[in-house]
PDB file of C-alpha atoms in Angstrom:
ATOM      1  CA  UNK A 100     116.531 213.742 225.568  1.00  0.00           C
ATOM      2  CA  UNK A 101     118.613 211.542 227.691  1.00  0.00           C
ATOM      3  CA  UNK A 102     122.063 212.858 228.418  1.00  0.00           C
ATOM      4  CA  UNK A 103     124.665 210.530 229.784  1.00  0.00           C
ATOM      5  CA  UNK A 104     127.639 211.973 231.737  1.00  0.00           C
ATOM      6  CA  UNK A 105     131.078 211.806 230.414  1.00  0.00           C
ATOM      7  CA  UNK A 106     132.439 211.379 233.959  1.00  0.00           C
ATOM      8  CA  UNK A 107     130.638 210.106 236.954  1.00  0.00           C
ATOM      9  CA  UNK A 108     130.879 213.577 238.604  1.00  0.00           C
ATOM     10  CA  UNK A 109     129.213 215.585 235.739  1.00  0.00           C
ATOM     11  CA  UNK A 110     125.798 216.530 234.920  1.00  0.00           C
ATOM     12  CA  UNK A 111     124.319 218.306 231.900  1.00  0.00           C
ATOM     13  CA  UNK A 112     122.583 221.596 232.604  1.00  0.00           C
ATOM     14  CA  UNK A 113     121.653 224.345 230.256  1.00  0.00           C
ATOM     15  CA  UNK A 114     124.822 225.658 228.780  1.00  0.00           C
ATOM     16  CA  UNK A 115     126.729 222.418 229.058  1.00  0.00           C
ATOM     17  CA  UNK A 116     128.390 219.903 231.339  1.00  0.00           C
ATOM     18  CA  UNK A 117     128.917 220.959 234.992  1.00  0.00           C
ATOM     19  CA  UNK A 118     131.011 219.146 237.703  1.00  0.00           C
ATOM     20  CA  UNK A 119     129.077 217.963 240.658  1.00  0.00           C
ATOM     21  CA  UNK A 120     130.249 216.679 243.942  1.00  0.00           C
ATOM     22  CA  UNK A 121     128.848 213.121 244.649  1.00  0.00           C
ATOM     23  CA  UNK A 122     127.769 212.300 248.211  1.00  0.00           C
ATOM     24  CA  UNK A 123     130.550 210.210 249.993  1.00  0.00           C
ATOM     25  CA  UNK A 124     129.882 207.732 252.773  1.00  0.00           C
ATOM     26  CA  UNK A 125     131.735 207.199 255.966  1.00  0.00           C
ATOM     27  CA  UNK A 126     130.941 204.125 258.135  1.00  0.00           C
ATOM     28  CA  UNK A 127     131.728 204.133 261.730  1.00  0.00           C
ATOM     29  CA  UNK A 128     131.492 200.623 263.313  1.00  0.00           C
ATOM     30  CA  UNK A 129     132.014 200.347 267.055  1.00  0.00           C
ATOM     31  CA  UNK A 130     131.560 197.967 269.951  1.00  0.00           C
ATOM     32  CA  UNK A 131     131.353 198.992 273.730  1.00  0.00           C
ATOM     33  CA  UNK A 132     130.610 197.501 277.035  1.00  0.00           C
ATOM     34  CA  UNK A 133     131.567 200.150 279.423  1.00  0.00           C
ATOM     35  CA  UNK A 134     130.650 203.149 277.208  1.00  0.00           C
ATOM     36  CA  UNK A 135     134.261 204.345 276.729  1.00  0.00           C
ATOM     37  CA  UNK A 136     134.630 203.058 273.113  1.00  0.00           C
ATOM     38  CA  UNK A 137     131.167 204.503 272.350  1.00  0.00           C
ATOM     39  CA  UNK A 138     132.311 207.826 273.641  1.00  0.00           C
ATOM     40  CA  UNK A 139     135.304 207.840 271.297  1.00  0.00           C
ATOM     41  CA  UNK A 140     133.034 206.852 268.289  1.00  0.00           C
ATOM     42  CA  UNK A 141     130.497 209.454 269.037  1.00  0.00           C
ATOM     43  CA  UNK A 142     133.264 211.985 269.164  1.00  0.00           C
ATOM     44  CA  UNK A 143     134.435 210.916 265.807  1.00  0.00           C
ATOM     45  CA  UNK A 144     130.824 211.017 264.534  1.00  0.00           C
ATOM     46  CA  UNK A 145     130.534 214.581 265.829  1.00  0.00           C
ATOM     47  CA  UNK A 146     133.672 215.661 263.940  1.00  0.00           C
ATOM     48  CA  UNK A 147     132.496 213.840 260.718  1.00  0.00           C
ATOM     49  CA  UNK A 148     129.064 215.640 260.979  1.00  0.00           C
ATOM     50  CA  UNK A 149     130.639 219.167 261.503  1.00  0.00           C
ATOM     51  CA  UNK A 150     129.786 222.202 259.526  1.00  0.00           C
ATOM     52  CA  UNK A 151     133.071 222.068 257.700  1.00  0.00           C
ATOM     53  CA  UNK A 152     131.954 218.708 255.885  1.00  0.00           C
ATOM     54  CA  UNK A 153     129.247 219.067 253.134  1.00  0.00           C
ATOM     55  CA  UNK A 154     128.985 215.977 251.169  1.00  0.00           C
ATOM     56  CA  UNK A 155     129.494 213.148 253.604  1.00  0.00           C
ATOM     57  CA  UNK A 156     126.775 210.918 254.890  1.00  0.00           C
ATOM     58  CA  UNK A 157     127.633 208.932 257.974  1.00  0.00           C
ATOM     59  CA  UNK A 158     126.359 205.563 259.284  1.00  0.00           C
ATOM     60  CA  UNK A 159     127.015 204.859 262.962  1.00  0.00           C
ATOM     61  CA  UNK A 160     126.562 201.131 263.837  1.00  0.00           C
ATOM     62  CA  UNK A 161     127.276 198.776 266.539  1.00  0.00           C
ATOM     63  CA  UNK A 162     129.542 196.022 265.318  1.00  0.00           C
ATOM     64  CA  UNK A 163     126.685 193.416 265.684  1.00  0.00           C
ATOM     65  CA  UNK A 164     124.305 195.412 263.541  1.00  0.00           C
ATOM     66  CA  UNK A 165     126.714 196.327 260.770  1.00  0.00           C
ATOM     67  CA  UNK A 166     127.057 194.030 257.712  1.00  0.00           C
ATOM     68  CA  UNK A 167     128.547 193.614 254.382  1.00  0.00           C
ATOM     69  CA  UNK A 168     126.022 195.944 252.725  1.00  0.00           C
ATOM     70  CA  UNK A 169     127.312 198.696 254.988  1.00  0.00           C
ATOM     71  CA  UNK A 170     130.909 198.107 253.938  1.00  0.00           C
ATOM     72  CA  UNK A 171     129.919 198.139 250.304  1.00  0.00           C
ATOM     73  CA  UNK A 172     128.142 201.475 250.792  1.00  0.00           C
ATOM     74  CA  UNK A 173     131.079 203.010 252.432  1.00  0.00           C
ATOM     75  CA  UNK A 174     133.886 205.158 250.926  1.00  0.00           C
ATOM     76  CA  UNK A 175     135.859 205.232 254.280  1.00  0.00           C
ATOM     77  CA  UNK A 176     135.667 203.310 257.547  1.00  0.00           C
ATOM     78  CA  UNK A 177     136.353 203.964 261.328  1.00  0.00           C
ATOM     79  CA  UNK A 178     136.699 200.926 263.450  1.00  0.00           C
ATOM     80  CA  UNK A 179     136.242 201.533 267.235  1.00  0.00           C
ATOM     81  CA  UNK A 180     136.842 198.720 269.781  1.00  0.00           C
ATOM     82  CA  UNK A 181     137.800 198.219 273.259  1.00  0.00           C
ATOM     83  CA  UNK A 182     140.967 196.085 273.970  1.00  0.00           C
ATOM     84  CA  UNK A 183     139.790 192.809 275.429  1.00  0.00           C
ATOM     85  CA  UNK A 184     142.391 190.427 276.622  1.00  0.00           C
ATOM     86  CA  UNK A 185     144.983 192.229 274.480  1.00  0.00           C
ATOM     87  CA  UNK A 186     142.918 191.776 271.347  1.00  0.00           C
ATOM     88  CA  UNK A 187     139.963 193.636 269.653  1.00  0.00           C
ATOM     89  CA  UNK A 188     136.452 192.995 271.074  1.00  0.00           C
ATOM     90  CA  UNK A 189     134.683 189.656 269.991  1.00  0.00           C
ATOM     91  CA  UNK A 190     131.944 191.708 268.405  1.00  0.00           C
ATOM     92  CA  UNK A 191     134.363 193.616 266.108  1.00  0.00           C
ATOM     93  CA  UNK A 192     136.019 190.231 265.168  1.00  0.00           C
ATOM     94  CA  UNK A 193     132.647 188.821 264.392  1.00  0.00           C
ATOM     95  CA  UNK A 194     131.831 191.947 262.340  1.00  0.00           C
ATOM     96  CA  UNK A 195     135.103 191.398 260.334  1.00  0.00           C
ATOM     97  CA  UNK A 196     134.530 187.680 260.003  1.00  0.00           C
ATOM     98  CA  UNK A 197     130.886 188.021 258.790  1.00  0.00           C
ATOM     99  CA  UNK A 198     131.710 190.603 256.085  1.00  0.00           C
ATOM    100  CA  UNK A 199     134.920 189.283 254.772  1.00  0.00           C
ATOM    101  CA  UNK A 200     133.764 186.857 252.148  1.00  0.00           C
ATOM    102  CA  UNK A 201     130.580 188.722 251.084  1.00  0.00           C
ATOM    103  CA  UNK A 202     132.744 191.777 250.123  1.00  0.00           C
ATOM    104  CA  UNK A 203     135.737 189.934 248.758  1.00  0.00           C
ATOM    105  CA  UNK A 204     136.701 191.306 245.375  1.00  0.00           C
ATOM    106  CA  UNK A 205     134.112 194.012 245.604  1.00  0.00           C
ATOM    107  CA  UNK A 206     136.238 196.576 247.543  1.00  0.00           C
ATOM    108  CA  UNK A 207     139.227 197.987 245.752  1.00  0.00           C
ATOM    109  CA  UNK A 208     140.698 199.769 248.755  1.00  0.00           C
ATOM    110  CA  UNK A 209     138.841 201.260 251.642  1.00  0.00           C
ATOM    111  CA  UNK A 210     140.441 204.034 253.699  1.00  0.00           C
ATOM    112  CA  UNK A 211     140.133 203.344 257.440  1.00  0.00           C
ATOM    113  CA  UNK A 212     141.487 204.324 260.866  1.00  0.00           C
ATOM    114  CA  UNK A 213     141.090 202.738 264.314  1.00  0.00           C
ATOM    115  CA  UNK A 214     140.074 203.921 267.765  1.00  0.00           C
ATOM    116  CA  UNK A 215     140.875 201.805 270.739  1.00  0.00           C
ATOM    117  CA  UNK A 216     139.948 202.104 274.305  1.00  0.00           C
ATOM    118  CA  UNK A 217     142.652 200.095 276.043  1.00  0.00           C
ATOM    119  CA  UNK A 218     143.201 198.914 279.571  1.00  0.00           C
ATOM    120  CA  UNK A 219     146.725 197.886 278.655  1.00  0.00           C
ATOM    121  CA  UNK A 220     148.746 199.439 275.756  1.00  0.00           C
ATOM    122  CA  UNK A 221     146.225 198.568 272.957  1.00  0.00           C
ATOM    123  CA  UNK A 222     149.031 197.163 270.774  1.00  0.00           C
ATOM    124  CA  UNK A 223     147.545 193.545 270.476  1.00  0.00           C
ATOM    125  CA  UNK A 224     144.083 195.024 269.496  1.00  0.00           C
ATOM    126  CA  UNK A 225     145.741 197.383 266.937  1.00  0.00           C
ATOM    127  CA  UNK A 226     148.027 194.577 265.508  1.00  0.00           C
ATOM    128  CA  UNK A 227     144.945 192.161 265.038  1.00  0.00           C
ATOM    129  CA  UNK A 228     142.898 194.711 263.261  1.00  0.00           C
ATOM    130  CA  UNK A 229     145.811 195.669 260.912  1.00  0.00           C
ATOM    131  CA  UNK A 230     146.343 192.142 260.176  1.00  0.00           C
ATOM    132  CA  UNK A 231     142.810 191.501 259.141  1.00  0.00           C
ATOM    133  CA  UNK A 232     142.462 194.827 257.387  1.00  0.00           C
ATOM    134  CA  UNK A 233     145.225 193.951 255.097  1.00  0.00           C
ATOM    135  CA  UNK A 234     143.166 191.072 253.735  1.00  0.00           C
ATOM    136  CA  UNK A 235     140.133 192.994 252.787  1.00  0.00           C
ATOM    137  CA  UNK A 236     141.828 195.347 251.557  1.00  0.00           C
ATOM    138  CA  UNK A 237     141.524 198.342 253.822  1.00  0.00           C
ATOM    139  CA  UNK A 238     144.255 201.147 253.601  1.00  0.00           C
ATOM    140  CA  UNK A 239     145.129 202.785 256.855  1.00  0.00           C
ATOM    141  CA  UNK A 240     145.103 206.594 256.280  1.00  0.00           C
ATOM    142  CA  UNK A 241     145.461 208.067 259.780  1.00  0.00           C
ATOM    143  CA  UNK A 242     147.444 207.202 262.968  1.00  0.00           C
ATOM    144  CA  UNK A 243     145.186 205.076 265.308  1.00  0.00           C
ATOM    145  CA  UNK A 244     144.005 206.464 268.541  1.00  0.00           C
ATOM    146  CA  UNK A 245     144.718 204.334 271.486  1.00  0.00           C
ATOM    147  CA  UNK A 246     143.138 205.754 274.724  1.00  0.00           C
ATOM    148  CA  UNK A 247     144.910 204.040 277.467  1.00  0.00           C
ATOM    149  CA  UNK A 248     143.054 203.939 280.805  1.00  0.00           C
ATOM    150  CA  UNK A 249     140.097 206.300 281.406  1.00  0.00           C
ATOM    151  CA  UNK A 250     138.838 208.151 278.303  1.00  0.00           C
ATOM    152  CA  UNK A 251     139.756 211.905 278.765  1.00  0.00           C
ATOM    153  CA  UNK A 252     138.780 215.063 277.034  1.00  0.00           C
ATOM    154  CA  UNK A 253     142.008 214.893 275.327  1.00  0.00           C
ATOM    155  CA  UNK A 254     141.097 211.501 273.763  1.00  0.00           C
ATOM    156  CA  UNK A 255     137.706 212.743 272.749  1.00  0.00           C
ATOM    157  CA  UNK A 256     139.097 215.800 271.143  1.00  0.00           C
ATOM    158  CA  UNK A 257     141.558 213.599 269.209  1.00  0.00           C
ATOM    159  CA  UNK A 258     138.671 211.199 268.229  1.00  0.00           C
ATOM    160  CA  UNK A 259     136.673 214.239 266.892  1.00  0.00           C
ATOM    161  CA  UNK A 260     139.674 215.410 264.887  1.00  0.00           C
ATOM    162  CA  UNK A 261     140.063 212.052 263.471  1.00  0.00           C
ATOM    163  CA  UNK A 262     136.316 211.967 262.429  1.00  0.00           C
ATOM    164  CA  UNK A 263     136.645 215.438 260.764  1.00  0.00           C
ATOM    165  CA  UNK A 264     139.802 214.706 259.158  1.00  0.00           C
ATOM    166  CA  UNK A 265     138.500 211.427 257.515  1.00  0.00           C
ATOM    167  CA  UNK A 266     135.230 213.071 256.537  1.00  0.00           C
ATOM    168  CA  UNK A 267     136.945 216.233 255.108  1.00  0.00           C
ATOM    169  CA  UNK A 268     139.329 213.909 253.097  1.00  0.00           C
ATOM    170  CA  UNK A 269     136.351 212.326 251.592  1.00  0.00           C
ATOM    171  CA  UNK A 270     134.523 215.570 251.035  1.00  0.00           C
ATOM    172  CA  UNK A 271     137.381 217.092 248.933  1.00  0.00           C
ATOM    173  CA  UNK A 272     138.208 213.871 247.087  1.00  0.00           C
ATOM    174  CA  UNK A 273     141.437 212.915 248.800  1.00  0.00           C
ATOM    175  CA  UNK A 274     140.008 209.511 249.523  1.00  0.00           C
TER     176      UNK A 274
END
């Protein structure tokens, strides 16, 4: 016999319908030249992959390798970019440009946050990402991390907390 579920997160087992937890997907897209932004992104990955998170699969991709299929797969997103000339990196802008039209109308609202490695104050990079994110639509769900100057252990710890928080939110159904 074939049993269809009443709700997407239910399965039929002997004795009746049981709630299950569907695997959620977190996409981390980053660009780096010096390694600072990659260090922030890897710290977020470490947090998202921790033992406190059970049902979240994470993809960790350089901006040049990430595409529309990755955004369509994702239930949440972390964008990590250096600040270049007061703007996001060209590779991050390219990722957003390449994926906009292919996902248009296919994403209802994707929770996201931003990690920025900044030589200045990072405000131009953040402003540009927020402006583009509004068109997708992405919904900012955490305060961004702007690491001004050299990336420190404090920045890395905060990035790890961001990854954990976003993944845990997915895991328990907040996002």
